[in-house]
Coordinates of C-alpha atoms in Angstrom, one line a residue:
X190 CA 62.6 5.6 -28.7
X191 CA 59.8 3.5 -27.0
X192 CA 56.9 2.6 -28.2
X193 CA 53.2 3.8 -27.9
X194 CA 51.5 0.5 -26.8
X195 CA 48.0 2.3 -26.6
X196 CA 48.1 3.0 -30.1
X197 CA 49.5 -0.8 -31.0
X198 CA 46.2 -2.6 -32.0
X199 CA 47.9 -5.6 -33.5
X200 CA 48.0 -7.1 -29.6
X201 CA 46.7 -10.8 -29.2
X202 CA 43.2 -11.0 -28.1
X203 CA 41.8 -14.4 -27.3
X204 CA 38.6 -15.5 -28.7
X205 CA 36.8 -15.7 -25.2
X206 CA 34.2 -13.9 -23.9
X207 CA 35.9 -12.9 -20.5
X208 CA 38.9 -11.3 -22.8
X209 CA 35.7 -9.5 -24.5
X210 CA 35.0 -7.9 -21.3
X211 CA 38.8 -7.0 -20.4
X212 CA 37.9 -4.0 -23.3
X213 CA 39.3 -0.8 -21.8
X214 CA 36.8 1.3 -24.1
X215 CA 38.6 4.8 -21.8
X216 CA 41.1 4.0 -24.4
X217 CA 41.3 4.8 -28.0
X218 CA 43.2 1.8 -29.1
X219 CA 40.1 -0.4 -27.9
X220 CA 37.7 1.0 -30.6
X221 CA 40.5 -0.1 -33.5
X222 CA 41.3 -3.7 -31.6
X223 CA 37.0 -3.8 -31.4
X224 CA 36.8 -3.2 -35.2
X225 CA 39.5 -6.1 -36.2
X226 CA 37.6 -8.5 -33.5
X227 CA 34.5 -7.9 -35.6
X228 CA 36.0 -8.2 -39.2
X229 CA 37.8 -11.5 -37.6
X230 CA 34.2 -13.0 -36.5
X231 CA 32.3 -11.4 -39.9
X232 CA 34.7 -13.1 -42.1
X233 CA 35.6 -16.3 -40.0
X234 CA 38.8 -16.0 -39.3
X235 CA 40.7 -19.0 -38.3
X236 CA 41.6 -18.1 -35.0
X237 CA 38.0 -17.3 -34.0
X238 CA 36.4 -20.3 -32.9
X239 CA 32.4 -19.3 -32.3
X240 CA 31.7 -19.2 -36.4
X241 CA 31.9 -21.8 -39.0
X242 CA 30.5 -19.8 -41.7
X243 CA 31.4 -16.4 -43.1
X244 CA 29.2 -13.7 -42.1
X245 CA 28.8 -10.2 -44.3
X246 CA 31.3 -8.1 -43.4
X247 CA 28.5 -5.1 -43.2
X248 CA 27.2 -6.8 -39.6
X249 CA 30.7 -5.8 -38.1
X250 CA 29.4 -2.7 -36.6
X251 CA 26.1 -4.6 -34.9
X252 CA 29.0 -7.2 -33.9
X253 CA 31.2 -4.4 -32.5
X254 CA 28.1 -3.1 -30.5
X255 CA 27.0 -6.7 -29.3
X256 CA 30.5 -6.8 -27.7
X257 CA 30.7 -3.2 -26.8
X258 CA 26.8 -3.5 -24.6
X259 CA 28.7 -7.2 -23.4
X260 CA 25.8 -9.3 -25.3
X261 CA 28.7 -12.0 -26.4
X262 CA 26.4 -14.4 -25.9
X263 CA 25.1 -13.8 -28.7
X264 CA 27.8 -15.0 -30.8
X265 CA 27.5 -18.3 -28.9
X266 CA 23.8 -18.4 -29.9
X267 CA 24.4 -17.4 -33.7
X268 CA 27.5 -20.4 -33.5
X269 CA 24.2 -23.0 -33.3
X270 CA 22.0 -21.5 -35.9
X271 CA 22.1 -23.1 -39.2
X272 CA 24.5 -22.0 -41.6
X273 CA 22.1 -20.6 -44.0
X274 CA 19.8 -19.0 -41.5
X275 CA 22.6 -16.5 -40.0
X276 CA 22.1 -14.4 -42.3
X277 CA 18.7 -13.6 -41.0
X278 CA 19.3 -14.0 -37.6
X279 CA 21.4 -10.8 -37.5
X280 CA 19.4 -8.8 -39.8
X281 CA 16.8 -9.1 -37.0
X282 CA 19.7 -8.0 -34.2
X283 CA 19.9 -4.7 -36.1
X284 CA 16.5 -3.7 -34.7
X285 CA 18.3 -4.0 -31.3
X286 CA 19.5 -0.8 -29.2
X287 CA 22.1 -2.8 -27.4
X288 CA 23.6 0.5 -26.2
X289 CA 19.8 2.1 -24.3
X290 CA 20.1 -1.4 -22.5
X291 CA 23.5 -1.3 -21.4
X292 CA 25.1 2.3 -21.3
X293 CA 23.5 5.2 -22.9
X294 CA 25.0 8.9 -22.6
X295 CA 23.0 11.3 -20.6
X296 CA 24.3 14.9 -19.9
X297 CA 27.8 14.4 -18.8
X298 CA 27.7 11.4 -16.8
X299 CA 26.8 7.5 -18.0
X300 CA 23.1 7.2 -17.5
X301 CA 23.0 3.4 -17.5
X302 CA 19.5 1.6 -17.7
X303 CA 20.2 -1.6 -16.5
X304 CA 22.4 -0.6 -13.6
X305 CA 20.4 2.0 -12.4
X306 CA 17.2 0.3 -12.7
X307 CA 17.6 -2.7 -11.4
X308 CA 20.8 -3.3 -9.9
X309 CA 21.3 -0.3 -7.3
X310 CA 17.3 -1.2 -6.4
X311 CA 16.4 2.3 -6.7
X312 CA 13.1 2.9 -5.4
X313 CA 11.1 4.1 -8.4
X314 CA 9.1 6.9 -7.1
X315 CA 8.4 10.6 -7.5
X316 CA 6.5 13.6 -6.5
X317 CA 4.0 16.1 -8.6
X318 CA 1.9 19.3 -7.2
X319 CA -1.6 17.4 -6.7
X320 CA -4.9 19.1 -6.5
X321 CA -7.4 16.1 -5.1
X322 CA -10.7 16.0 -6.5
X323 CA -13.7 13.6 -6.1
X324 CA -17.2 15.7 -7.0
X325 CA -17.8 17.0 -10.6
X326 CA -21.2 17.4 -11.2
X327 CA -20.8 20.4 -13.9
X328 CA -20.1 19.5 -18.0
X329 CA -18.2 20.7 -20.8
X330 CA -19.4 19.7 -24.4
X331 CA -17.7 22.9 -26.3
X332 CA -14.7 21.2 -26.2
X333 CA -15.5 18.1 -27.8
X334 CA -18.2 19.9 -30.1
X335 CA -15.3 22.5 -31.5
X336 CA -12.9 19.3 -31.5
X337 CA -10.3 21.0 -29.3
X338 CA -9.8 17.9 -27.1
X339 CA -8.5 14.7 -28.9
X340 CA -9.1 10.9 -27.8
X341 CA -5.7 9.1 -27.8
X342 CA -6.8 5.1 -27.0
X343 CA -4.1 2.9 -26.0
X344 CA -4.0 -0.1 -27.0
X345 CA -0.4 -1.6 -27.1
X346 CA 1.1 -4.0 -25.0
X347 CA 2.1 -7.2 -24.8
X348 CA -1.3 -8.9 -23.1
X349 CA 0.8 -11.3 -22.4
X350 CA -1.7 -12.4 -18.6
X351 CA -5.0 -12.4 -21.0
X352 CA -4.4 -12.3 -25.0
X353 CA -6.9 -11.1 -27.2
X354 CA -8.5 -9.0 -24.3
X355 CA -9.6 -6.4 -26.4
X356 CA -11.4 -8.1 -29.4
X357 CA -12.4 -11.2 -27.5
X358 CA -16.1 -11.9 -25.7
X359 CA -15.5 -11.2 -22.4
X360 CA -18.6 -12.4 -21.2
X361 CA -20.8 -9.6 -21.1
X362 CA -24.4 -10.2 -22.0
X363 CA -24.0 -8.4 -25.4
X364 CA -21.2 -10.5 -26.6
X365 CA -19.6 -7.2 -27.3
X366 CA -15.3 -6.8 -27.2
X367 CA -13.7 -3.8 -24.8
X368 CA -12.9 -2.3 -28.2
X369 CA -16.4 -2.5 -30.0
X370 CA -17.9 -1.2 -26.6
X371 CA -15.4 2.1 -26.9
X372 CA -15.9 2.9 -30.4
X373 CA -19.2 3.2 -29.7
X374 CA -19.0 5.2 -26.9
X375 CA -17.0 7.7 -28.4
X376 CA -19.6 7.9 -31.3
X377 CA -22.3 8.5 -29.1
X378 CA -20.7 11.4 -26.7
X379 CA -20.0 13.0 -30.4
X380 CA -23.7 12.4 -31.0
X381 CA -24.9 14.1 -28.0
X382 CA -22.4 17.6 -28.9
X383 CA -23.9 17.8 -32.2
X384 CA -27.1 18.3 -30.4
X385 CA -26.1 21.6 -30.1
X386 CA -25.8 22.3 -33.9
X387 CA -29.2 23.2 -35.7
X388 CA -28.9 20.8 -38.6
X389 CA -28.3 17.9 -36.5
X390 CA -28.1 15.5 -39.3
X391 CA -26.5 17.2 -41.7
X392 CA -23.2 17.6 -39.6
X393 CA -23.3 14.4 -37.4
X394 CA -21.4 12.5 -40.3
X395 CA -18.9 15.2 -40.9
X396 CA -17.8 15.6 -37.5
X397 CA -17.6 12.1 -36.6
X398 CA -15.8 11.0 -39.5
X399 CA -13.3 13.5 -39.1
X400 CA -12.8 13.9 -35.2
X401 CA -9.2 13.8 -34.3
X402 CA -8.8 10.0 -33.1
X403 CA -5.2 8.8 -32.4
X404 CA -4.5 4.7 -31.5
X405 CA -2.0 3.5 -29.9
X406 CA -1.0 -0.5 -30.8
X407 CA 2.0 -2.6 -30.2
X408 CA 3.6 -5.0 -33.3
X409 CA 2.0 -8.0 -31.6
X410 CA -1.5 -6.6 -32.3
X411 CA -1.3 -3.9 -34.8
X412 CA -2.6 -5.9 -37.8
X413 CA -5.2 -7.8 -36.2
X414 CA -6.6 -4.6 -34.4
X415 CA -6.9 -2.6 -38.0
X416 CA -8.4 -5.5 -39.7
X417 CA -11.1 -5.3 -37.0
X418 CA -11.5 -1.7 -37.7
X419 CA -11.6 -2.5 -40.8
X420 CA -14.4 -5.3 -41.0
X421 CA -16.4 -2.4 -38.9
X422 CA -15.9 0.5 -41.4
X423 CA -14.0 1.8 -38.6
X424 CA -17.0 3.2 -36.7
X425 CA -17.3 5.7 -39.4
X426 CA -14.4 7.1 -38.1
X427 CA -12.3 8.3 -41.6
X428 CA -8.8 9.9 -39.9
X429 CA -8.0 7.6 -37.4
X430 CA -4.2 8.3 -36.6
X431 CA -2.3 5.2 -35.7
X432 CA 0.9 5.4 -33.4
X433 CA 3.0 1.6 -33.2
X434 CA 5.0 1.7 -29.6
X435 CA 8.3 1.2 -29.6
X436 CA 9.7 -2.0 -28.7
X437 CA 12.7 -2.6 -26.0
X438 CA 14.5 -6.3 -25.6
X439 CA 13.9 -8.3 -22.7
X440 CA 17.0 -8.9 -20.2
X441 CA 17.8 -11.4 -17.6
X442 CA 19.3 -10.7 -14.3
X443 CA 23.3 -10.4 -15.7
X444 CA 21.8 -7.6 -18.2
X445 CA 21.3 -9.8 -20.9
X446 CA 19.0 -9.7 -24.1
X447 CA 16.8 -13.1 -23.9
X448 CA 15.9 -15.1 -26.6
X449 CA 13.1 -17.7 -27.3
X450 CA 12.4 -20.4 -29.2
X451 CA 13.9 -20.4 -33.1
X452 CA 16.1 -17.8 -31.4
X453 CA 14.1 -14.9 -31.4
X454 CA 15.2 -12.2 -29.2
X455 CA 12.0 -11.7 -26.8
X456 CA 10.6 -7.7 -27.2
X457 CA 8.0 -5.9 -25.2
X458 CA 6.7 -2.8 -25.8
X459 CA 8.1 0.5 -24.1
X460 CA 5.1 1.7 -23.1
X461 CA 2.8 4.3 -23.5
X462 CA 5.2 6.8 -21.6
X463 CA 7.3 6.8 -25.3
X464 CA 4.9 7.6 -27.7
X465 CA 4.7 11.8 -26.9
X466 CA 7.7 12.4 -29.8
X467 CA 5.2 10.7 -31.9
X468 CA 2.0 12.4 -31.1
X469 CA 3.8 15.9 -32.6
X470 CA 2.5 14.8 -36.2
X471 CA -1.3 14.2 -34.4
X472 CA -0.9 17.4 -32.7
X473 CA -0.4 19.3 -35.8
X474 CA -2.9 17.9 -38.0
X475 CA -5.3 19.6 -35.4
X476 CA -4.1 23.3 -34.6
X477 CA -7.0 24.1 -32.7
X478 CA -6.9 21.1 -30.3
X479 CA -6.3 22.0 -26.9
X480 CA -6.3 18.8 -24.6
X481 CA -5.7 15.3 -25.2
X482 CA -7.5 12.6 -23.6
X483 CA -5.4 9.2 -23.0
X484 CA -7.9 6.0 -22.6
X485 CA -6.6 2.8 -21.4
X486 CA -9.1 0.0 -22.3
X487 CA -8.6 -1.7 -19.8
X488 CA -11.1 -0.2 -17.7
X489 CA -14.6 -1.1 -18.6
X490 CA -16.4 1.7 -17.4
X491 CA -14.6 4.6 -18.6
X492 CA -15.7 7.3 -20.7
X493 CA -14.1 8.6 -23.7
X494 CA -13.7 12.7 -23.9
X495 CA -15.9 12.8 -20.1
X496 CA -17.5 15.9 -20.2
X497 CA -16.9 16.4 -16.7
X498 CA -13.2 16.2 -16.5
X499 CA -13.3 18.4 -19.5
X500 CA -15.0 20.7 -17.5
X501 CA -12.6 20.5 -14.6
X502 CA -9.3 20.2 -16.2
X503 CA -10.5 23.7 -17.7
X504 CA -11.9 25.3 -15.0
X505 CA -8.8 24.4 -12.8
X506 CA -6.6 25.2 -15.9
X507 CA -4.3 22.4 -14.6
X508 CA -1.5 20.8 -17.4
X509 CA -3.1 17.1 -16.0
X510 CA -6.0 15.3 -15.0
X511 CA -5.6 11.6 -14.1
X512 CA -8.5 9.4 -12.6
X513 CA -7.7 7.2 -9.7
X514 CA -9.4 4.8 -7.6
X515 CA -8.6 3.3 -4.2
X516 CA -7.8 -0.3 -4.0
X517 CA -6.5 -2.9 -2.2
X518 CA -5.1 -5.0 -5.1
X519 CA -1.4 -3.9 -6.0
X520 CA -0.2 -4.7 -9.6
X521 CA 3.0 -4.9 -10.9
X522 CA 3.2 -2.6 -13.5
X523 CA 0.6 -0.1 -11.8
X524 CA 1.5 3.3 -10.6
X525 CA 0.1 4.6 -7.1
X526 CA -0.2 7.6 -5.0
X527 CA 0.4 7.5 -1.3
X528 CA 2.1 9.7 1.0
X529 CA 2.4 12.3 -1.2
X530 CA 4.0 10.6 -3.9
X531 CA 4.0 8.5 -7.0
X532 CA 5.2 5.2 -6.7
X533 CA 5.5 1.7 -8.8
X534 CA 4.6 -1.1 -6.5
X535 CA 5.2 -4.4 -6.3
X536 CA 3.7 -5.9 -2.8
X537 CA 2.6 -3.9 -0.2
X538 CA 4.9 -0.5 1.1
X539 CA 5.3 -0.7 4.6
X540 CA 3.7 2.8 5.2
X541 CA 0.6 2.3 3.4
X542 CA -3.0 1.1 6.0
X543 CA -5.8 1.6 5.4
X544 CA -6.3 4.8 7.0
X545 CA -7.6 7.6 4.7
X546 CA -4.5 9.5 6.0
X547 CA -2.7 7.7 3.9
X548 CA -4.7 7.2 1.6
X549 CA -3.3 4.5 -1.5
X550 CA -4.9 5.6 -5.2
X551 CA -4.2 3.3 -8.1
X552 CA -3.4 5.5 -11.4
X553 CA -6.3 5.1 -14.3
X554 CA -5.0 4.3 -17.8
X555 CA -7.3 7.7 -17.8
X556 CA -5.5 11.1 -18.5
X557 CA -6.1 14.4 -19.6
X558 CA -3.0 16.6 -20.8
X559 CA -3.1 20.0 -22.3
X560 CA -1.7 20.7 -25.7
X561 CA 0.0 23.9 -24.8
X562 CA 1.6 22.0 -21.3
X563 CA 3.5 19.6 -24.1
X564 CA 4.1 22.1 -25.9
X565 CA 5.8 23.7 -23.8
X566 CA 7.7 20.4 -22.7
X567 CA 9.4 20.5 -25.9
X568 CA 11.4 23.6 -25.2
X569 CA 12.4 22.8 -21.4
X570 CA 15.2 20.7 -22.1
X571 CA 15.4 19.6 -18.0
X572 CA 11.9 18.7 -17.9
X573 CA 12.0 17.1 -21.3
X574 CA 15.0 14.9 -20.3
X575 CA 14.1 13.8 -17.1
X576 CA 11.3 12.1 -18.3
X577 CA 13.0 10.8 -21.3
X578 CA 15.1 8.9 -18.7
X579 CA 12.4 7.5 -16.4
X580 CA 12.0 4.1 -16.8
X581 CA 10.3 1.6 -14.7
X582 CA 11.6 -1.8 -14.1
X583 CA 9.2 -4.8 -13.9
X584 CA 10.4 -8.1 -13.0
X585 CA 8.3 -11.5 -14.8
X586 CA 10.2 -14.4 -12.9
X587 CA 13.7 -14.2 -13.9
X588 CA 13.3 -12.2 -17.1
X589 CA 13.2 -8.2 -16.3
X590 CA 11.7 -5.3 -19.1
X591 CA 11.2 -1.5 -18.6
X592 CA 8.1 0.3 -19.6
X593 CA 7.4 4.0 -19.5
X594 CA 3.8 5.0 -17.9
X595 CA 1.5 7.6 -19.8
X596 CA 1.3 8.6 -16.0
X597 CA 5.0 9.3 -15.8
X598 CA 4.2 13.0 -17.7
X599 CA 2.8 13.9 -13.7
X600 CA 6.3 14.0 -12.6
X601 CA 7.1 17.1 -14.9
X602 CA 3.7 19.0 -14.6
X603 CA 3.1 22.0 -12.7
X604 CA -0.6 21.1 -11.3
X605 CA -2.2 17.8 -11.8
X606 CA -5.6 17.0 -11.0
X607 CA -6.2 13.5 -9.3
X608 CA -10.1 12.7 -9.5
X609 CA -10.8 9.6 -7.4
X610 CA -13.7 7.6 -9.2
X611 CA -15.9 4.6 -7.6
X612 CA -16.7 3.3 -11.5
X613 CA -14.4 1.2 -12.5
X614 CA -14.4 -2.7 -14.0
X615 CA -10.7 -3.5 -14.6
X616 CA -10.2 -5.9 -17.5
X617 CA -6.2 -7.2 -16.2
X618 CA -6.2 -11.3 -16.1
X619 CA -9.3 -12.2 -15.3
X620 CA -12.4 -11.2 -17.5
X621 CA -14.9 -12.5 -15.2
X622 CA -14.0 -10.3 -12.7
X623 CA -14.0 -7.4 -14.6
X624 CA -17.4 -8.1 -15.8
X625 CA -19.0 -8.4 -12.7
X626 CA -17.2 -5.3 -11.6
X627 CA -19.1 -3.5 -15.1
X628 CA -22.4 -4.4 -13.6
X629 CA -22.1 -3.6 -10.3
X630 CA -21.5 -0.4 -11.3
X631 CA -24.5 -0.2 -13.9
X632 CA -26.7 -1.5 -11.0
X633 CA -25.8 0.8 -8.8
X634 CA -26.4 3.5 -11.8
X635 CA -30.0 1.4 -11.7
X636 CA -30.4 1.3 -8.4
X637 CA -31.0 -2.6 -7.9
X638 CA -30.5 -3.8 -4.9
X639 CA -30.4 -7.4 -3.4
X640 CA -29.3 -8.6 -6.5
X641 CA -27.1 -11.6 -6.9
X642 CA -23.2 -11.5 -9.2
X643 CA -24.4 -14.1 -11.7
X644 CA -27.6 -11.2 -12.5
X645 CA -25.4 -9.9 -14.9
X646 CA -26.3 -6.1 -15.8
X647 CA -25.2 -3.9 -19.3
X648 CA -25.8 -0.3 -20.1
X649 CA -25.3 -0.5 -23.6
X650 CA -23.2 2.3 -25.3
X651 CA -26.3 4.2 -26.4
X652 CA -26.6 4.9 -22.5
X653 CA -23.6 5.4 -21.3
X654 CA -23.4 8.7 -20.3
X655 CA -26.4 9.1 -18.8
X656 CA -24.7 7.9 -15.3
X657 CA -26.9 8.0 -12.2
X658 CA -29.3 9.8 -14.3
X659 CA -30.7 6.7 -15.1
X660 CA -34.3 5.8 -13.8
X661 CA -34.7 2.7 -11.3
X662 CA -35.8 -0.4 -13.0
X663 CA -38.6 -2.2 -11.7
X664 CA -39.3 -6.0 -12.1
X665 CA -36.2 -6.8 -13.8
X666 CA -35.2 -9.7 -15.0
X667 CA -31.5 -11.1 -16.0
X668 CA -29.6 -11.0 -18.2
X669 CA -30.4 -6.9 -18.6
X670 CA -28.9 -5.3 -21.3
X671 CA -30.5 -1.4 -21.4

């Protein structure tokens, strides 16, 4: 009788990372040959040459999987790391989802990230019933004043082109930081519903201190963002909801996890796209909430809970409202709208001029979503996993990560709203920039003409919403802070 060589796992298997990738994991016999390979490297076997020191055997499986998801050079890495730091080294690997990076099981065929992302060069767009919109003159306060629309700010990322952006002095005239200049936004639109109650004092505190408030931060700035909140009696804010974003490794063009000095394995943040499975325990602290509004602060001028887009995305009853701009500048990691789709661009798309015909809008970090459209989501399972598997694939020199988009939920919706806005004050990379663009916009609001860039002008919180409402200053002199 013969013998069943698929089912013999005692066959020689060189130590070398090319025999690693001869691995036929189609057959059962590999996953049994896989385990011995990683018991041989976790307990230093003679014949394995990467490991001078004994590792615990209960890293095996993360060994199997580093080999499985072909990160073997890994093992080369941990070969140079002192003897007593190895230890440590892999307990920090186990964070790791080797296999979302490499080959992750979608459906019935191999949904793999890397590969499709980047590799095949597929282009990384998609298309969404769009309702275009650019006057709304009318308001809706009920919403906010019965708390059925929550603010969600995000806050994450890596701000790796201007650190600190959100806590540091930008330069405005106030010396206030993007995130100071928020909070107090949001107070004061919360200030002007309660206007509509009789007591007004006796209920401002309760409903501020209890409006549903969700933030979004990354591990990079988590702790020093909630100590800030913290120093400020959190704007009087007392349920503040915090969501951390998930964290995905960076890769380099073979599809492998890169690692930086001390031999840390370089994360980024997934994006704001993968923090909706989270936002079901914010949802349901607040039954009666009916929208959510998603604030990037990276914008300058915008408004938390806008009482017109309330007022719109009601009206139209649409599942999404996102502002947009028009712009010549094309970022990276920006979404766009052109030519009937949505599209992630990195230098200029041969169709797009600058003909309104085809008309390019930049996507605001600026979106409304109704409760009862993601709720919905939760039971379409086709909807649900075709945005679970949209990625989007930015390149930073040689190194390459993948972020989801808040804006990616458009793909899925039924009828989103696209309001084009002419206030906006982008804080990206260069601060300067963005505040100049902040008080062109208030002067406009002002109406002052003829003045010069450095004439630096700041609505102040307090004001904010007033808009073009604002009388015309005379005689004014700059700095203006009003």
């Amino acid at each position: 009788m013969g013998i069943c060589t698929s089912q013999n796992v005692s066959e020689k298997l060189d130590d070398k990372e090319e025999d690693y990738l001869k691995l036929d994991f189609n057959r059962f016999s590999t996953y049994q040959k896989l385990e011995n390979i990683a018991n041989n490297i976790a307990s230093c076997n003679k014949s394995h040459t990467y490991l001078e020191q004994q590792i615990d055997k209960i890293f095996s499986s993360l060994i199997q999987r580093m080999i499985a998801s072909r990160q073997t050079h890994i093992l080369k890495i941990l070969d140079n790391i002192e003897n007593q730091k190895k230890q440590q080294f892999m307990t920090k690997l186990e964070r790791i989802d080797f296999e979302f990076i490499d080959s992750v099981q979608k459906l019935n065929y191999n949904f793999q990230l890397f590969h499709h992302c980047y590799k095949e060069n597929q282009t990384d767009a998609f298309y969404s019933n769009v309702i275009q919109s650019t006057n709304c003159l009318d308001q809706n306060f009920d919403l906010i004043k019965e708390q059925k629309v929550g603010i969600v700010l995000l806050c994450g990322g890596r701000s790796s082109r201007l650190p600190d952006k959100l806590l540091s002095d930008i330069g405005l005239p106030s010396k206030k930081c993007a995130l100071q200049i928020m909070m107090e936004r949001l107070k004061k639109i919360l200030m002007l519903c309660n206007t509509y109650y009789l007591n007004v004092q006796a209920s401002k505190n309760k409903d501020i201190a209890h409006y549903p408030i969700a933030i979004v931060l990354s591990d990079r700035n988590s702790e020093k963002i909630q100590m800030y909140l913290k120093y400020q009696g959190d704007f009087e804010f007392q349920s503040i909801y915090y969501i951390i974003e998930k964290q995905l490794p960076v890769i380099d063009q073979k599809g492998q996890v890169v690692f930086e000095q001390e031999n840390q394995a370089i994360m980024t943040p997934e994006g704001t796209g993968s923090i909706f499975l989270q936002l079901n325990s914010f949802i349901n602290k607040f039954p009666n909430m009916e929208y959510l509004h998603f604030l990037g602060l990276d914008n300058l001028v915008g408004l938390p809970l806008d009482p017109q887009m309330l007022n719109l995305i009601c009206k139209q009853k649409a599942d999404a409202l996102c502002k947009v701009i028009e712009t010549n500048s094309i970022l990276d990691d920006r979404i766009f709208y052109s030519n009937k789709q949505f599209k992630t661009m990195e230098e200029w798309d041969s169709t797009i001029t600058e003909n309104s015909y085809n008309m390019t809008q930049m996507l605001l970090n600026d979106l409304y979503l109704s409760v009862s459209f993601l709720n919905k989501m939760k039971s379409n399972h086709e909807k649900a996993l075709k945005l679970n598997q949209r990625y989007h694939c930015i390149k930073r020199g040689s190194n390459i990560q993948f972020e989801k988009h808040i804006q990616d939920i458009i793909e899925v919706t039924d009828i989103t709203i696209l309001h084009q806005t002419e206030d906006y004050a982008l804080l990206i990379d260069d601060p300067r920039r963005a505040v100049i663009q902040l008080s062109n916009v208030h002067k406009r609001y002002l109406k002052l003409d003829g003045t010069q860039e450095e004439d630096l002008v700041e609505i102040t919180p307090q004001m904010s919403y007033c808009g073009e409402d604002l009388k015309k200053i005379e005689n004014a002199t700059y700095p203006l802070i009003i």
